[in-house]
Amino acid sequence: MKLAMIQMNSQPDRARNLAQAVHFMEQAVHDAHPDLIVLPEHFDWSGGTPEQKLLAADDLPGGEAYRIVSAFAAKHQVWVHAGSMLERVPGDTKIYNTTVIFNGSGKEVGRYRKIHLFDITTPSGRRYGESETVMPGSNLLVYTLYGLRIGCAICYDLRFSNLFWELAKREVDVMILPAAFTAETGRDHWEVLCRARAIEFQTYFVACGQWGSYPSADGTERSSFGDSLVCDPWGRVIARAPEGVGYICAELHSDAIERARKLIPMAAHRKSLSSCGSCHRLHIPPTG
């Protein structure tokens, strides 16, 4: 299966963002003829104030971003893993951060709502409070394309291996992570976490990111790390986006998955662990 990943620089400007997404999707289809296109997190809207973000949320199904991606998939007969959109929740003051999957007829085959929300303060003191506007999802999504089982996650989910363990229990072959990883954390954690997930679960790991600066709620600039990449089931990076916006492609092969799992049969060796009353704590006497 061939996939194309679109690395974007989304802003609080939906028309601009959608034009950028369509432009690079059209380039990828024309040049590479992929089976699946992956968009980054927040491809439809990024940055701005909480009030602007809430106003930008759309009904799903429906909404401009939803309609445009659906029509693109149908026109070009290509599947689209639509990064994440801002999903309005009728009757609620918060929204979901939602991936929608479209098949080659433009039909929705499933959606995943981000489970782990990014509420942290970075080492430089920048505060991110996703839960101020976004509600967490609670369900996993696995879909099948060309015989490969594909599991969904979004950005901050990357840090929580239990989510990927649950996907592994569902026998996924590929994990796809649209993201808008911060430049500050991405420098130290992005690649190592992506490679670790590929290695520990013996799957392809597809991580499609936002790149570059965008305005935050207080008007200051924030930066996304980019570095969209694909890791194979042995943990090697087989495709990586350069700095800037654009697209990259990668080929995924089922025999690479089978080969990694035969070489190191982790599924057969993995144990279910539970706590027990007979476990002892390690006592370390005080020093000095």
GROMACS .gro file of C-alpha atoms in nm:
model
  288
    1MET     CA    1   0.000   0.000   0.000
    2LYS     CA    2   0.131   0.345  -0.086
    3LEU     CA    3   0.050   0.640   0.137
    4ALA     CA    4   0.117   1.011   0.112
    5MET     CA    5   0.151   1.238   0.415
    6ILE     CA    6   0.074   1.608   0.389
    7GLN     CA    7   0.284   1.832   0.615
    8MET     CA    8   0.107   2.164   0.666
    9ASN     CA    9   0.133   2.499   0.841
   10SER     CA   10  -0.226   2.563   0.947
   11GLN     CA   11  -0.340   2.900   1.083
   12PRO     CA   12  -0.664   3.043   1.230
   13ASP     CA   13  -0.790   3.078   0.872
   14ARG     CA   14  -1.000   2.789   0.742
   15ALA     CA   15  -1.011   2.897   0.376
   16ARG     CA   16  -0.630   2.922   0.363
   17ASN     CA   17  -0.583   2.589   0.540
   18LEU     CA   18  -0.823   2.397   0.317
   19ALA     CA   19  -0.669   2.547   0.004
   20GLN     CA   20  -0.326   2.435   0.124
   21ALA     CA   21  -0.451   2.083   0.205
   22VAL     CA   22  -0.621   2.041  -0.133
   23HIS     CA   23  -0.318   2.180  -0.319
   24PHE     CA   24  -0.078   1.925  -0.171
   25MET     CA   25  -0.328   1.639  -0.191
   26GLU     CA   26  -0.372   1.712  -0.562
   27GLN     CA   27   0.006   1.718  -0.609
   28ALA     CA   28   0.040   1.384  -0.431
   29VAL     CA   29  -0.235   1.223  -0.638
   30HIS     CA   30  -0.091   1.357  -0.964
   31ASP     CA   31   0.269   1.261  -0.889
   32ALA     CA   32   0.250   0.950  -0.675
   33HIS     CA   33  -0.101   0.793  -0.704
   34PRO     CA   34  -0.127   0.694  -0.336
   35ASP     CA   35  -0.387   0.456  -0.197
   36LEU     CA   36  -0.419   0.661   0.124
   37ILE     CA   37  -0.354   1.028   0.203
   38VAL     CA   38  -0.287   1.134   0.563
   39LEU     CA   39  -0.344   1.490   0.684
   40PRO     CA   40  -0.204   1.638   1.008
   41GLU     CA   41  -0.385   1.728   1.328
   42HIS     CA   42  -0.576   2.058   1.306
   43PHE     CA   43  -0.549   2.066   0.927
   44ASP     CA   44  -0.867   2.276   0.916
   45TRP     CA   45  -0.785   2.524   1.195
   46SER     CA   46  -0.488   2.596   1.422
   47GLY     CA   47  -0.421   2.866   1.679
   48GLY     CA   48  -0.621   3.175   1.758
   49THR     CA   49  -0.822   3.237   2.074
   50PRO     CA   50  -1.040   2.977   2.249
   51GLU     CA   51  -1.346   3.171   2.135
   52GLN     CA   52  -1.231   3.160   1.770
   53LYS     CA   53  -1.158   2.790   1.801
   54LEU     CA   54  -1.505   2.713   1.935
   55LEU     CA   55  -1.668   2.923   1.662
   56ALA     CA   56  -1.461   2.741   1.398
   57ALA     CA   57  -1.591   2.398   1.503
   58ASP     CA   58  -1.822   2.227   1.253
   59ASP     CA   59  -2.092   1.963   1.262
   60LEU     CA   60  -1.970   1.618   1.157
   61PRO     CA   61  -2.091   1.500   0.915
   62GLY     CA   62  -2.119   1.833   0.742
   63GLY     CA   63  -1.906   2.144   0.769
   64GLU     CA   64  -1.678   2.289   0.505
   65ALA     CA   65  -1.368   2.081   0.582
   66TYR     CA   66  -1.569   1.759   0.595
   67ARG     CA   67  -1.741   1.829   0.263
   68ILE     CA   68  -1.420   1.929   0.082
   69VAL     CA   69  -1.223   1.622   0.193
   70SER     CA   70  -1.515   1.391   0.119
   71ALA     CA   71  -1.552   1.537  -0.231
   72PHE     CA   72  -1.176   1.512  -0.292
   73ALA     CA   73  -1.171   1.144  -0.192
   74ALA     CA   74  -1.464   1.067  -0.423
   75LYS     CA   75  -1.325   1.267  -0.717
   76HIS     CA   76  -0.983   1.099  -0.703
   77GLN     CA   77  -1.101   0.762  -0.569
   78VAL     CA   78  -0.846   0.776  -0.288
   79TRP     CA   79  -0.885   0.708   0.083
   80VAL     CA   80  -0.815   1.005   0.314
   81HIS     CA   81  -0.719   0.980   0.682
   82ALA     CA   82  -0.833   1.333   0.761
   83GLY     CA   83  -0.589   1.435   1.037
   84SER     CA   84  -0.820   1.606   1.280
   85MET     CA   85  -1.105   1.852   1.256
   86LEU     CA   86  -1.281   2.062   1.519
   87GLU     CA   87  -1.608   1.877   1.580
   88ARG     CA   88  -1.900   2.071   1.726
   89VAL     CA   89  -2.097   1.893   2.000
   90PRO     CA   90  -2.465   1.995   1.992
   91GLY     CA   91  -2.577   2.131   2.327
   92ASP     CA   92  -2.225   2.143   2.475
   93THR     CA   93  -1.981   2.429   2.527
   94LYS     CA   94  -1.680   2.214   2.431
   95ILE     CA   95  -1.579   2.036   2.111
   96TYR     CA   96  -1.397   1.720   2.001
   97ASN     CA   97  -1.062   1.693   1.824
   98THR     CA   98  -1.163   1.436   1.564
   99THR     CA   99  -1.008   1.222   1.292
  100VAL     CA  100  -1.245   1.119   1.012
  101ILE     CA  101  -1.164   0.843   0.763
  102PHE     CA  102  -1.307   0.868   0.409
  103ASN     CA  103  -1.300   0.583   0.157
  104GLY     CA  104  -1.247   0.616  -0.217
  105SER     CA  105  -1.616   0.692  -0.268
  106GLY     CA  106  -1.600   0.985  -0.025
  107LYS     CA  107  -1.800   0.800   0.240
  108GLU     CA  108  -1.709   0.821   0.607
  109VAL     CA  109  -1.597   0.481   0.735
  110GLY     CA  110  -1.519   0.588   1.091
  111ARG     CA  111  -1.402   0.862   1.324
  112TYR     CA  112  -1.167   0.879   1.621
  113ARG     CA  113  -1.188   1.147   1.890
  114LYS     CA  114  -0.861   1.231   2.063
  115ILE     CA  115  -0.847   1.066   2.406
  116HIS     CA  116  -0.547   1.229   2.578
  117LEU     CA  117  -0.568   1.609   2.594
  118PHE     CA  118  -0.259   1.830   2.595
  119ASP     CA  119  -0.265   2.014   2.930
  120ILE     CA  120   0.098   2.089   3.013
  121THR     CA  121   0.348   2.364   3.085
  122THR     CA  122   0.663   2.330   2.875
  123PRO     CA  123   1.015   2.381   3.017
  124SER     CA  124   1.012   2.737   2.881
  125GLY     CA  125   0.691   2.813   3.070
  126ARG     CA  126   0.444   2.802   2.782
  127ARG     CA  127   0.105   2.677   2.894
  128TYR     CA  128  -0.110   2.453   2.675
  129GLY     CA  129  -0.464   2.381   2.796
  130GLU     CA  130  -0.645   2.174   2.535
  131SER     CA  131  -0.915   2.063   2.779
  132GLU     CA  132  -1.031   2.422   2.818
  133THR     CA  133  -1.209   2.385   2.484
  134VAL     CA  134  -1.192   2.013   2.398
  135MET     CA  135  -1.359   1.706   2.549
  136PRO     CA  136  -1.176   1.370   2.545
  137GLY     CA  137  -1.300   1.085   2.333
  138SER     CA  138  -1.340   0.736   2.475
  139ASN     CA  139  -1.341   0.489   2.186
  140LEU     CA  140  -1.072   0.337   1.965
  141LEU     CA  141  -1.097   0.311   1.587
  142VAL     CA  142  -0.948   0.039   1.367
  143TYR     CA  143  -1.021   0.016   0.995
  144THR     CA  144  -0.896  -0.209   0.715
  145LEU     CA  145  -0.745  -0.104   0.383
  146TYR     CA  146  -0.581  -0.343   0.134
  147GLY     CA  147  -0.566  -0.614   0.398
  148LEU     CA  148  -0.386  -0.394   0.654
  149ARG     CA  149  -0.555  -0.317   0.986
  150ILE     CA  150  -0.499   0.050   1.072
  151GLY     CA  151  -0.530   0.199   1.421
  152CYS     CA  152  -0.589   0.566   1.502
  153ALA     CA  153  -0.434   0.808   1.751
  154ILE     CA  154  -0.375   1.184   1.765
  155CYS     CA  155  -0.066   1.381   1.880
  156TYR     CA  156  -0.042   1.369   2.264
  157ASP     CA  157  -0.176   1.011   2.255
  158LEU     CA  158   0.177   0.922   2.139
  159ARG     CA  159   0.303   0.935   2.498
  160PHE     CA  160   0.056   0.677   2.631
  161SER     CA  161   0.168   0.326   2.542
  162ASN     CA  162  -0.145   0.170   2.693
  163LEU     CA  163  -0.350   0.315   2.406
  164PHE     CA  164  -0.122   0.145   2.152
  165TRP     CA  165  -0.127  -0.176   2.354
  166GLU     CA  166  -0.507  -0.173   2.320
  167LEU     CA  167  -0.469  -0.122   1.945
  168ALA     CA  168  -0.214  -0.408   1.934
  169LYS     CA  169  -0.469  -0.634   2.104
  170ARG     CA  170  -0.692  -0.559   1.803
  171GLU     CA  171  -0.414  -0.689   1.576
  172VAL     CA  172  -0.333  -0.367   1.394
  173ASP     CA  173  -0.057  -0.358   1.133
  174VAL     CA  174  -0.029   0.020   1.097
  175MET     CA  175  -0.069   0.301   1.349
  176ILE     CA  176  -0.141   0.650   1.219
  177LEU     CA  177  -0.083   0.960   1.431
  178PRO     CA  178  -0.177   1.304   1.294
  179ALA     CA  179  -0.002   1.560   1.515
  180ALA     CA  180   0.084   1.921   1.590
  181PHE     CA  181   0.375   1.840   1.823
  182THR     CA  182   0.539   2.145   1.976
  183ALA     CA  183   0.888   2.231   1.854
  184GLU     CA  184   1.004   2.248   2.215
  185THR     CA  185   0.906   1.889   2.304
  186GLY     CA  186   0.950   1.749   1.955
  187ARG     CA  187   1.323   1.807   1.948
  188ASP     CA  188   1.375   1.558   2.230
  189HIS     CA  189   1.078   1.322   2.219
  190TRP     CA  190   0.917   1.299   1.873
  191GLU     CA  191   1.135   1.053   1.684
  192VAL     CA  192   1.224   0.836   1.980
  193LEU     CA  193   0.859   0.787   2.074
  194CYS     CA  194   0.752   0.715   1.715
  195ARG     CA  195   1.028   0.457   1.672
  196ALA     CA  196   0.954   0.304   2.012
  197ARG     CA  197   0.587   0.250   1.925
  198ALA     CA  198   0.685   0.083   1.596
  199ILE     CA  199   0.936  -0.144   1.770
  200GLU     CA  200   0.733  -0.245   2.073
  201PHE     CA  201   0.419  -0.326   1.873
  202GLN     CA  202   0.589  -0.439   1.549
  203THR     CA  203   0.378  -0.220   1.323
  204TYR     CA  204   0.434   0.057   1.074
  205PHE     CA  205   0.406   0.389   1.256
  206VAL     CA  206   0.291   0.684   1.046
  207ALA     CA  207   0.326   1.025   1.212
  208CYS     CA  208   0.203   1.325   1.011
  209GLY     CA  209   0.274   1.664   1.163
  210GLN     CA  210   0.213   2.034   1.142
  211TRP     CA  211   0.524   2.246   1.081
  212GLY     CA  212   0.613   2.606   1.155
  213SER     CA  213   0.469   2.897   1.350
  214TYR     CA  214   0.111   3.005   1.417
  215PRO     CA  215  -0.044   3.270   1.647
  216SER     CA  216  -0.155   3.164   1.996
  217ALA     CA  217  -0.441   3.309   2.198
  218ASP     CA  218  -0.227   3.591   2.341
  219GLY     CA  219  -0.092   3.683   1.997
  220THR     CA  220   0.256   3.535   2.050
  221GLU     CA  221   0.396   3.285   1.803
  222ARG     CA  222   0.404   2.913   1.875
  223SER     CA  223   0.585   2.657   1.664
  224SER     CA  224   0.503   2.302   1.556
  225PHE     CA  225   0.788   2.057   1.506
  226GLY     CA  226   0.701   1.901   1.170
  227ASP     CA  227   0.938   1.611   1.092
  228SER     CA  228   0.656   1.392   0.957
  229LEU     CA  229   0.791   1.040   0.931
  230VAL     CA  230   0.716   0.673   0.875
  231CYS     CA  231   0.880   0.398   1.080
  232ASP     CA  232   0.880   0.036   0.965
  233PRO     CA  233   0.808  -0.255   1.205
  234TRP     CA  234   1.181  -0.284   1.282
  235GLY     CA  235   1.183   0.077   1.399
  236ARG     CA  236   1.373   0.222   1.105
  237VAL     CA  237   1.266   0.559   0.965
  238ILE     CA  238   1.186   0.487   0.599
  239ALA     CA  239   1.045   0.829   0.505
  240ARG     CA  240   1.088   1.175   0.653
  241ALA     CA  241   0.961   1.518   0.551
  242PRO     CA  242   1.208   1.804   0.518
  243GLU     CA  243   1.153   2.145   0.678
  244GLY     CA  244   0.853   2.327   0.534
  245VAL     CA  245   0.518   2.224   0.390
  246GLY     CA  246   0.457   1.961   0.123
  247TYR     CA  247   0.409   1.588   0.099
  248ILE     CA  248   0.611   1.268   0.124
  249CYS     CA  249   0.527   0.911   0.028
  250ALA     CA  250   0.605   0.567   0.166
  251GLU     CA  251   0.529   0.209   0.067
  252LEU     CA  252   0.393  -0.025   0.336
  253HIS     CA  253   0.444  -0.399   0.286
  254SER     CA  254   0.275  -0.676   0.482
  255ASP     CA  255   0.579  -0.902   0.444
  256ALA     CA  256   0.789  -0.650   0.644
  257ILE     CA  257   0.541  -0.684   0.930
  258GLU     CA  258   0.548  -1.063   0.912
  259ARG     CA  259   0.928  -1.069   0.898
  260ALA     CA  260   0.968  -0.852   1.211
  261ARG     CA  261   0.714  -1.060   1.403
  262LYS     CA  262   0.881  -1.387   1.306
  263LEU     CA  263   1.228  -1.266   1.401
  264ILE     CA  264   1.114  -1.154   1.748
  265PRO     CA  265   0.780  -1.325   1.834
  266MET     CA  266   0.673  -1.071   2.096
  267ALA     CA  267   0.303  -1.154   2.072
  268ALA     CA  268   0.373  -1.513   2.180
  269HIS     CA  269   0.611  -1.401   2.456
  270ARG     CA  270   0.405  -1.116   2.601
  271LYS     CA  271   0.274  -1.182   2.954
  272SER     CA  272  -0.031  -1.044   3.128
  273LEU     CA  273   0.090  -0.886   3.451
  274SER     CA  274  -0.114  -0.822   3.762
  275SER     CA  275  -0.038  -0.704   4.113
  276CYS     CA  276  -0.036  -0.957   4.394
  277GLY     CA  277  -0.021  -0.947   4.772
  278SER     CA  278   0.305  -1.141   4.786
  279CYS     CA  279   0.506  -0.870   4.608
  280HIS     CA  280   0.767  -0.700   4.828
  281ARG     CA  281   0.885  -0.344   4.825
  282LEU     CA  282   1.254  -0.278   4.786
  283HIS     CA  283   1.389  -0.115   5.102
  284ILE     CA  284   1.682   0.121   5.058
  285PRO     CA  285   1.833   0.227   5.392
  286PRO     CA  286   1.906   0.598   5.440
  287THR     CA  287   2.262   0.713   5.390
  288GLY     CA  288   2.467   0.958   5.587
   0.00000   0.00000   0.00000
